[in-house]
Short mmCIF file of C-alpha atoms and ligand atoms in Angstrom, two decimals:
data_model
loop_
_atom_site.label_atom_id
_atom_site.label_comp_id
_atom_site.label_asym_id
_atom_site.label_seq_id
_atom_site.Cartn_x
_atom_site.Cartn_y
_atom_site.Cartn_z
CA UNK A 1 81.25 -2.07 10.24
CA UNK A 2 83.30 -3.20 7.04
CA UNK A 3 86.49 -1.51 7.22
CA UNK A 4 85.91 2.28 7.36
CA UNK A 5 88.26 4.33 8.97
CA UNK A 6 89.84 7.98 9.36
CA UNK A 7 91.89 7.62 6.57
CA UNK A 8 89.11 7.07 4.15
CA UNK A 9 85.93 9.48 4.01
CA UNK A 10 82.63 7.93 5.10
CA UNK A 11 80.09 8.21 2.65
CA UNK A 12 76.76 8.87 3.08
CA UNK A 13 75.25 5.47 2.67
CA UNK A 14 77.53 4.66 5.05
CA UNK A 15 76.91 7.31 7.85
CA UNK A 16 73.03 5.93 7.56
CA UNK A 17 73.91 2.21 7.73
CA UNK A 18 76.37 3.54 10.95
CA UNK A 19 72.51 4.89 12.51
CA UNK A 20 70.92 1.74 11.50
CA UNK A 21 73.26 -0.34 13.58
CA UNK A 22 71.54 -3.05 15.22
CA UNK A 23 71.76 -2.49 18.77
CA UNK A 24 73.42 -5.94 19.58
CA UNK A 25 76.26 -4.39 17.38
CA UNK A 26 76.75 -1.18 18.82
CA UNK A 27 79.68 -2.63 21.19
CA UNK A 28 81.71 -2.95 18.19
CA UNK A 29 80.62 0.51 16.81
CA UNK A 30 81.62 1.86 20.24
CA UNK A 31 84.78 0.59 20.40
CA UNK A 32 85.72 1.96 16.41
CA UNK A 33 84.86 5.30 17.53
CA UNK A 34 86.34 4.68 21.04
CA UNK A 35 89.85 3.80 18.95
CA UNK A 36 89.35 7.29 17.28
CA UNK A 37 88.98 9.40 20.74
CA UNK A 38 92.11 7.74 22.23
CA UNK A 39 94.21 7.95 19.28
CA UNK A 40 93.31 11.68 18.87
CA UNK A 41 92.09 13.14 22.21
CA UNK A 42 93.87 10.66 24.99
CA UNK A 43 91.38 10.75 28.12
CA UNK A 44 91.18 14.61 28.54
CA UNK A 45 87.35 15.68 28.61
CA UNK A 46 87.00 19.64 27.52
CA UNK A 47 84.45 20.77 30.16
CA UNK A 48 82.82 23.93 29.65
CA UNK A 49 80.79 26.93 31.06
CA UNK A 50 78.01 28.17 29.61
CA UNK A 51 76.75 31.80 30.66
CA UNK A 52 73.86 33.15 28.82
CA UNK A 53 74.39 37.02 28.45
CA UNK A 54 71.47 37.78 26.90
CA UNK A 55 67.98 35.96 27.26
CA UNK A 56 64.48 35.63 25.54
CA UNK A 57 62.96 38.24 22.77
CA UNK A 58 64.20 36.57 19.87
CA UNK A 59 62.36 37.73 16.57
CA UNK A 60 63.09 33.74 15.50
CA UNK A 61 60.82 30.85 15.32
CA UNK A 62 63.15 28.10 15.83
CA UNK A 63 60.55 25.44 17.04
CA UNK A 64 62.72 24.15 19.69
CA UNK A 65 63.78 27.08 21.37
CA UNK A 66 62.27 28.74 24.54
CA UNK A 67 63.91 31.88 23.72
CA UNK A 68 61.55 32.80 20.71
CA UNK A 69 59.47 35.13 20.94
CA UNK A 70 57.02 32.44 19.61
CA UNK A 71 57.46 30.56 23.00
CA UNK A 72 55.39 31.01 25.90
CA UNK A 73 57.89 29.13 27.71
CA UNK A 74 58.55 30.37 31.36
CA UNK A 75 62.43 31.67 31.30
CA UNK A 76 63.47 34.85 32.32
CA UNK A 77 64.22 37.27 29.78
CA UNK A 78 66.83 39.95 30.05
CA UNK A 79 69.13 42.18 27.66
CA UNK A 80 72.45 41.88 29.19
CA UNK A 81 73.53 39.61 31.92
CA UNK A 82 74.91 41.77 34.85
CA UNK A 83 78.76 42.09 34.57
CA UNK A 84 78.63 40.74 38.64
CA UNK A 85 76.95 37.42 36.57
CA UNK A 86 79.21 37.38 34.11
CA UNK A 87 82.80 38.22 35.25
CA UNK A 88 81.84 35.89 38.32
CA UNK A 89 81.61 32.70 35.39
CA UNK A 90 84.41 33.40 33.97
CA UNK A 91 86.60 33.74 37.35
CA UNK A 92 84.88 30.02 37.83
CA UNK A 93 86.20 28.96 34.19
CA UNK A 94 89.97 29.61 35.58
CA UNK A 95 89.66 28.55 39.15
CA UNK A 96 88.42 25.48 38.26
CA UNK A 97 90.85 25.13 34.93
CA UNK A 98 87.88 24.13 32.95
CA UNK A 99 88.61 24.22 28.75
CA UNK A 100 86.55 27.44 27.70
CA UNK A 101 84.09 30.38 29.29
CA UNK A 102 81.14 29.85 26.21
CA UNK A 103 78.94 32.99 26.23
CA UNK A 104 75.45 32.91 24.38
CA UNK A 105 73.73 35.50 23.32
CA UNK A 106 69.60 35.26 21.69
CA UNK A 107 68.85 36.89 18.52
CA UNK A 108 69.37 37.33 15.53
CA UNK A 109 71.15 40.50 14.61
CA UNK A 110 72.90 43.17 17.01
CA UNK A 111 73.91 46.71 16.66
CA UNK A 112 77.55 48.21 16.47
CA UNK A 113 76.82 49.69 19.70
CA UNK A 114 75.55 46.26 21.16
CA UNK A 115 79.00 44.40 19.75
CA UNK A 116 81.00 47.08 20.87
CA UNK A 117 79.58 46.44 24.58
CA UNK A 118 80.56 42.53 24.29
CA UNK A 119 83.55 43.16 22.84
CA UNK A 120 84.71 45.17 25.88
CA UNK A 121 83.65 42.26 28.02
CA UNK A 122 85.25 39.78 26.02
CA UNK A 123 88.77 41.97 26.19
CA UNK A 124 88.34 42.31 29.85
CA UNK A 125 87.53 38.18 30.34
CA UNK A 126 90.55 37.23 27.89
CA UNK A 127 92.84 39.66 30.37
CA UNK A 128 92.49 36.73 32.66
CA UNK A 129 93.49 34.13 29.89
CA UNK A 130 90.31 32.83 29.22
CA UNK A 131 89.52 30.59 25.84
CA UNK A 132 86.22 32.24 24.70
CA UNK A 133 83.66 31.01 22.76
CA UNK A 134 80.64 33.14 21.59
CA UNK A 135 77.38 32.11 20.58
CA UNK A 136 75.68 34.78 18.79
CA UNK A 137 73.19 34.91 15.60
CA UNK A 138 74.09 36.59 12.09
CA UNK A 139 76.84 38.78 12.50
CA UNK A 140 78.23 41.28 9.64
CA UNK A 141 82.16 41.29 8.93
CA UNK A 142 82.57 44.29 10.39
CA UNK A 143 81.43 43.57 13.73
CA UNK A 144 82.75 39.79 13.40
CA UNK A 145 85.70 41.36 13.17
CA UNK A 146 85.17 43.96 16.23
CA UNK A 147 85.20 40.78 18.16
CA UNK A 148 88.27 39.14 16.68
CA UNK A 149 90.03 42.22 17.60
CA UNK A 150 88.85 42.01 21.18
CA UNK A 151 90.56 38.39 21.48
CA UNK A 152 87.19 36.20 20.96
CA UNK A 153 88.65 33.03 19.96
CA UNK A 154 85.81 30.74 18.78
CA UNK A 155 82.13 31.58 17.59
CA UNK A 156 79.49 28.95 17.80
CA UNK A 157 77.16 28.86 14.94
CA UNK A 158 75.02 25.29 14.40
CA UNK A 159 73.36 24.05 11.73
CA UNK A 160 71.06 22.31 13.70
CA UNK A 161 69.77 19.78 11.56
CA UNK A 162 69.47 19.32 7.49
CA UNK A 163 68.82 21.61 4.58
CA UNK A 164 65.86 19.55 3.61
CA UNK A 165 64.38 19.06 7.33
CA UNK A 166 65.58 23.26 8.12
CA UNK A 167 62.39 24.63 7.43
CA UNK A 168 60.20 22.44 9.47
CA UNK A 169 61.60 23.77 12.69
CA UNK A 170 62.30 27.17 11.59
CA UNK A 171 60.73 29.62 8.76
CA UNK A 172 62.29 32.88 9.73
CA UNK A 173 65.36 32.59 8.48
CA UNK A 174 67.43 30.00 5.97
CA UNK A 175 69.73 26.99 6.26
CA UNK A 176 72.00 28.84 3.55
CA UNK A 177 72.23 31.90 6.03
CA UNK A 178 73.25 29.71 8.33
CA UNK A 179 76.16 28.62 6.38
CA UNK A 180 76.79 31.79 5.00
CA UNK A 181 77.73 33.13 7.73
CA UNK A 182 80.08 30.38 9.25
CA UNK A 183 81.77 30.63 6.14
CA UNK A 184 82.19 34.42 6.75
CA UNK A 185 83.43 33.64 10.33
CA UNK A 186 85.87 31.18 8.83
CA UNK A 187 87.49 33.30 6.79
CA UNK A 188 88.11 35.77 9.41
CA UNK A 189 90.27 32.85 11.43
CA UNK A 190 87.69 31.84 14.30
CA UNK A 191 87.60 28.68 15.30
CA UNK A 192 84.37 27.32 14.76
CA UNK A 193 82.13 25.60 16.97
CA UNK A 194 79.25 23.66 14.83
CA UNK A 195 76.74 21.38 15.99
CA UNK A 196 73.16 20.06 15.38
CA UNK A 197 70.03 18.93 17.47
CA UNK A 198 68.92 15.65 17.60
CA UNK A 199 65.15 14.12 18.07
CA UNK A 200 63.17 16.76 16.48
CA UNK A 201 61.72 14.60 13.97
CA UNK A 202 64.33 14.72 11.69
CA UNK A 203 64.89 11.15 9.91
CA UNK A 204 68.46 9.40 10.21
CA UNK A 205 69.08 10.42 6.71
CA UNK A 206 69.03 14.07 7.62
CA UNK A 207 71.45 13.21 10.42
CA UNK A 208 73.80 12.07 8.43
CA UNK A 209 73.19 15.24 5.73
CA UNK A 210 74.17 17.75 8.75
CA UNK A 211 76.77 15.70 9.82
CA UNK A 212 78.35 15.19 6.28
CA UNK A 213 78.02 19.35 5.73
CA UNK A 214 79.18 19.64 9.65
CA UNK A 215 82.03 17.69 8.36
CA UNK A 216 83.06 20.21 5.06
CA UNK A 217 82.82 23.11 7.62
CA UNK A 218 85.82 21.11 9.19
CA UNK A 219 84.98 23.10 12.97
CA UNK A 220 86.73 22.55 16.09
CA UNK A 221 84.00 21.70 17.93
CA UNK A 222 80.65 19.50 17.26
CA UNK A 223 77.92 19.84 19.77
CA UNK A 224 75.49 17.29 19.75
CA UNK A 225 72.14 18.19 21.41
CA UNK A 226 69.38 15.73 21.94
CA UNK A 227 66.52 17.37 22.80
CA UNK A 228 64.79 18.17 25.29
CA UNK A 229 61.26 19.46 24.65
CA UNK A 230 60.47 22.51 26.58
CA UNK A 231 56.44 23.24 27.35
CA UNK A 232 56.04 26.51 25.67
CA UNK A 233 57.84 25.62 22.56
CA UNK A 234 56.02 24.44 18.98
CA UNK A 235 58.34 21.04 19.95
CA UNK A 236 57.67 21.10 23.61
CA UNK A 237 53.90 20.23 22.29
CA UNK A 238 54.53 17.80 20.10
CA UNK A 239 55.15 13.98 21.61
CA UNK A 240 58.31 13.39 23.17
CA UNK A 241 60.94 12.74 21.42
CA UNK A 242 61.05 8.74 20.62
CA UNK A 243 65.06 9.02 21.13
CA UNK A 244 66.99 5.93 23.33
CA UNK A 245 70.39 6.18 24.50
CA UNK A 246 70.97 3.88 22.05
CA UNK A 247 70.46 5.51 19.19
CA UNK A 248 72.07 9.08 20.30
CA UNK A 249 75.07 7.15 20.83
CA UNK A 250 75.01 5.83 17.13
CA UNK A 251 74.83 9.58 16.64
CA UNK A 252 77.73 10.04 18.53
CA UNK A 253 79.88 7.60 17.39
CA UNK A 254 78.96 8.74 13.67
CA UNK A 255 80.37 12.04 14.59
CA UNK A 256 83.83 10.78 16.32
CA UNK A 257 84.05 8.42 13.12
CA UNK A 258 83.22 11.36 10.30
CA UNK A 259 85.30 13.80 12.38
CA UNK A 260 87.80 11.86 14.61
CA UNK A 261 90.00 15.14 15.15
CA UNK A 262 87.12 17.61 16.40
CA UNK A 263 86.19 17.93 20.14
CA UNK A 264 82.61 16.25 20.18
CA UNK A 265 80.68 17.58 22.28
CA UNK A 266 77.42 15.53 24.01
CA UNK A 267 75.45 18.97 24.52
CA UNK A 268 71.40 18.88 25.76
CA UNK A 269 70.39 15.94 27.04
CA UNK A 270 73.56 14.52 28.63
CA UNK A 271 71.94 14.06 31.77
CA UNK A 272 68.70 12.58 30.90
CA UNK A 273 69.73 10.23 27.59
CA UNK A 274 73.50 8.95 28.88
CA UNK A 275 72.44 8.99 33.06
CA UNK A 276 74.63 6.43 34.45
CA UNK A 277 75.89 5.62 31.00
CA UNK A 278 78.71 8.18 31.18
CA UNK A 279 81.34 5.50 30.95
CA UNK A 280 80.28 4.63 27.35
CA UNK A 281 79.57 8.05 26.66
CA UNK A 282 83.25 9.52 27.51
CA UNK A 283 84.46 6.49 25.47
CA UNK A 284 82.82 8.18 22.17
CA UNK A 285 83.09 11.77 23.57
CA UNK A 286 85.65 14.44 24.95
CA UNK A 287 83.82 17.24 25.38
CA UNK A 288 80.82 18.59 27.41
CA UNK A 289 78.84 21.33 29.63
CA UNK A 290 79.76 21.68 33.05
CA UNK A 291 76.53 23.58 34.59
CA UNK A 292 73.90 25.35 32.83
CA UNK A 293 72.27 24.69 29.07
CA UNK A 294 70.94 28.24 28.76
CA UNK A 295 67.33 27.86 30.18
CA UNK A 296 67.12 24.07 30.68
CA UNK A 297 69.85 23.91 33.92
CA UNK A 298 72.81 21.52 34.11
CA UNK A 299 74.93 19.69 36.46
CA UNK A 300 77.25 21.04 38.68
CA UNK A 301 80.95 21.84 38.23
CA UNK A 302 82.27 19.80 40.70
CA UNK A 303 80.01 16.93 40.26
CA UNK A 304 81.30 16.98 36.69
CA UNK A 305 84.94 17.40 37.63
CA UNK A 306 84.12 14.37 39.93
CA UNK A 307 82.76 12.13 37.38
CA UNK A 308 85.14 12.66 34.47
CA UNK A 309 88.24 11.60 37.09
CA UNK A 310 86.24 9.08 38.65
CA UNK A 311 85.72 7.36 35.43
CA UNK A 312 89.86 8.00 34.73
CA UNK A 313 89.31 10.65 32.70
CA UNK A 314 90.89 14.14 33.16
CA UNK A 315 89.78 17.40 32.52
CA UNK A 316 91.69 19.33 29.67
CA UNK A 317 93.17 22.76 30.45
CA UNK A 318 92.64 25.56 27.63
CA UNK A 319 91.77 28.55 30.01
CA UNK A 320 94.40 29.64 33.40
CA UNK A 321 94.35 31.93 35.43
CA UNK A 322 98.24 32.27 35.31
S1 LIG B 1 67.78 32.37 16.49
FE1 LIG B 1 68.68 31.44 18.33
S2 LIG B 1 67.78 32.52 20.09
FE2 LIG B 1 66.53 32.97 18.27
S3 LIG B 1 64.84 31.48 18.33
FE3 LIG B 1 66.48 30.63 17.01
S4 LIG B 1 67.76 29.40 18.40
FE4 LIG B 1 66.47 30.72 19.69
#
């Protein structure tokens, strides 16, 4: 812990030594990162909704993800969440003043037609003053730009982990793509949401590679997921994960130190790797899911809501319904 700070870029020697912190020292790596939140994010925690329009039937084999069609897992799989479904989120997003309505969608590549449809949604959920973010595969300009035009104001596109580690958990499409197309988003104007997934075998070093290219994409918002294996999946056979809440908080507090400005997000896993720890964890983090992690469930709104103030934290406001 000699003397980086926000001023100066971390290297990557660095950002691995920061993961190799021996736990006895991770107070003082805590409260570095902890400096970082309050000096740029105060005590607001962005909360979020996640509504997953469309589910399952993916052409992909991302290993972790029980929406392949490679998965066996036990979800339910439809085209296009019912409007009822959808609108009714969003209305929750503004009654509740939570930060942002984020809207995923499986697969990999959609038709005019099919972006059209979402696009009218989107205009119809931004009527209400919603902050949007979208989730959705490979787009091309044109229809990245169909949805800029119907008000979506941030995509979500991860890396997931590193270029050397990508095609271990996924051979059906490339780590370059990937990054081809967040550059494409970005130079539409979206704000970017860009993230990675954490205990999939992946060594510390390739942490630190996605979180030093994470960190050139310069997003908004960095979701960190630690997984959580899903029977079904190629990782859902594989031993658990050998992750401690030790250790995904290094991860954390690597991110809030690499990228002190961006909303980091503690995605997956919250609730099983940082139960009852949530006072350390909103000390690295301001961001995270309300209810619902696409197939994998979530805690509750209001429980949430509860627990942020509870710990004298407040929720921040991006959405209204004024
Ligand atoms: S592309 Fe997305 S939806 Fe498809 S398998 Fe990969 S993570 Fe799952």
């Amino acid at each position: 812990m000699n003397g980086y700070s926000e001023e100066r870029l971390l290297t990557r020697d660095e950002a691995v030594t920061i993961l190799q912190t021996p736990d006895e020292r991770l107070g003082t790596l805590i409260d570095k990162a902890g400096g970082l939140r309050i000096k740029y994010k105060g005590k607001k925690v962005n909360v979020q909704l996640l509504t997953n329009v469309r589910s399952g039937n993916c052409s992909q084999d991302c290993a972790y993800c029980a929406q392949s069609c490679r998965s066996s897992a036990d979800i339910e799989k439809y085209r296009s969440i019912s409007d009822e479904k959808l609108f009714g989120d969003n209305d929750l997003v503004n009654e509740k003043h939570l930060a942002r309505h984020c809207i995923g969608l499986s697969g990999i590549s959609f038709t005019d037609d099919e972006v059209e449809e979402l696009a009218d949604r989107i205009r119809k959920m931004k009527a209400g003053g919603t902050h949007i973010c979208c989730s959705i595969g490979f787009l091309t300009e044109k229809q990245a730009r169909m949805l800029k035009d119907a008000g979506l104001d941030r995509i979500n596109h991860n890396l997931n982990t590193s270029r050397r580690y990508y095609p271990s958990i996924c051979s059906t499409h490339t780590y370059e793509r990937r990054i081809e197309n967040i550059r494409m988003l970005k130079s539409i104007g979206f704000e970017l949401c860009c993230g990675g997934i954490v205990g999939m075998g992946e060594t510390p070093e390739d942490v630190a590679d996605m979180l030093l290219d994470i960190r050139e994409i310069a997003p908004q918002s960095v979701p960190i997921n630690f997984l959580l294996p899903i029977k079904g999946t190629r990782l859902g056979e594989n031993e658990p994960p050998k992750l401690t809440t030790e250790y995904c908080t290094k991860v954390l507090c690597l991110a809030r130190l690499m990228m002190p400005k961006a909303d980091i997000r503690c995605a997956a896993g919250r609730e099983v790797y940082f139960k009852g720890q949530e006072e350390t964890l909103f000390r690295i983090v301001d961001s995270i899911f309300a209810a619902g992690y696409l197939t994998a469930g979530g805690q509750g709104i209001d429980d949430t809501l509860r627990l942020i103030s509870s710990l004298g934290y407040e929720g921040a406001v991006e959405s209204t319904d004024e």
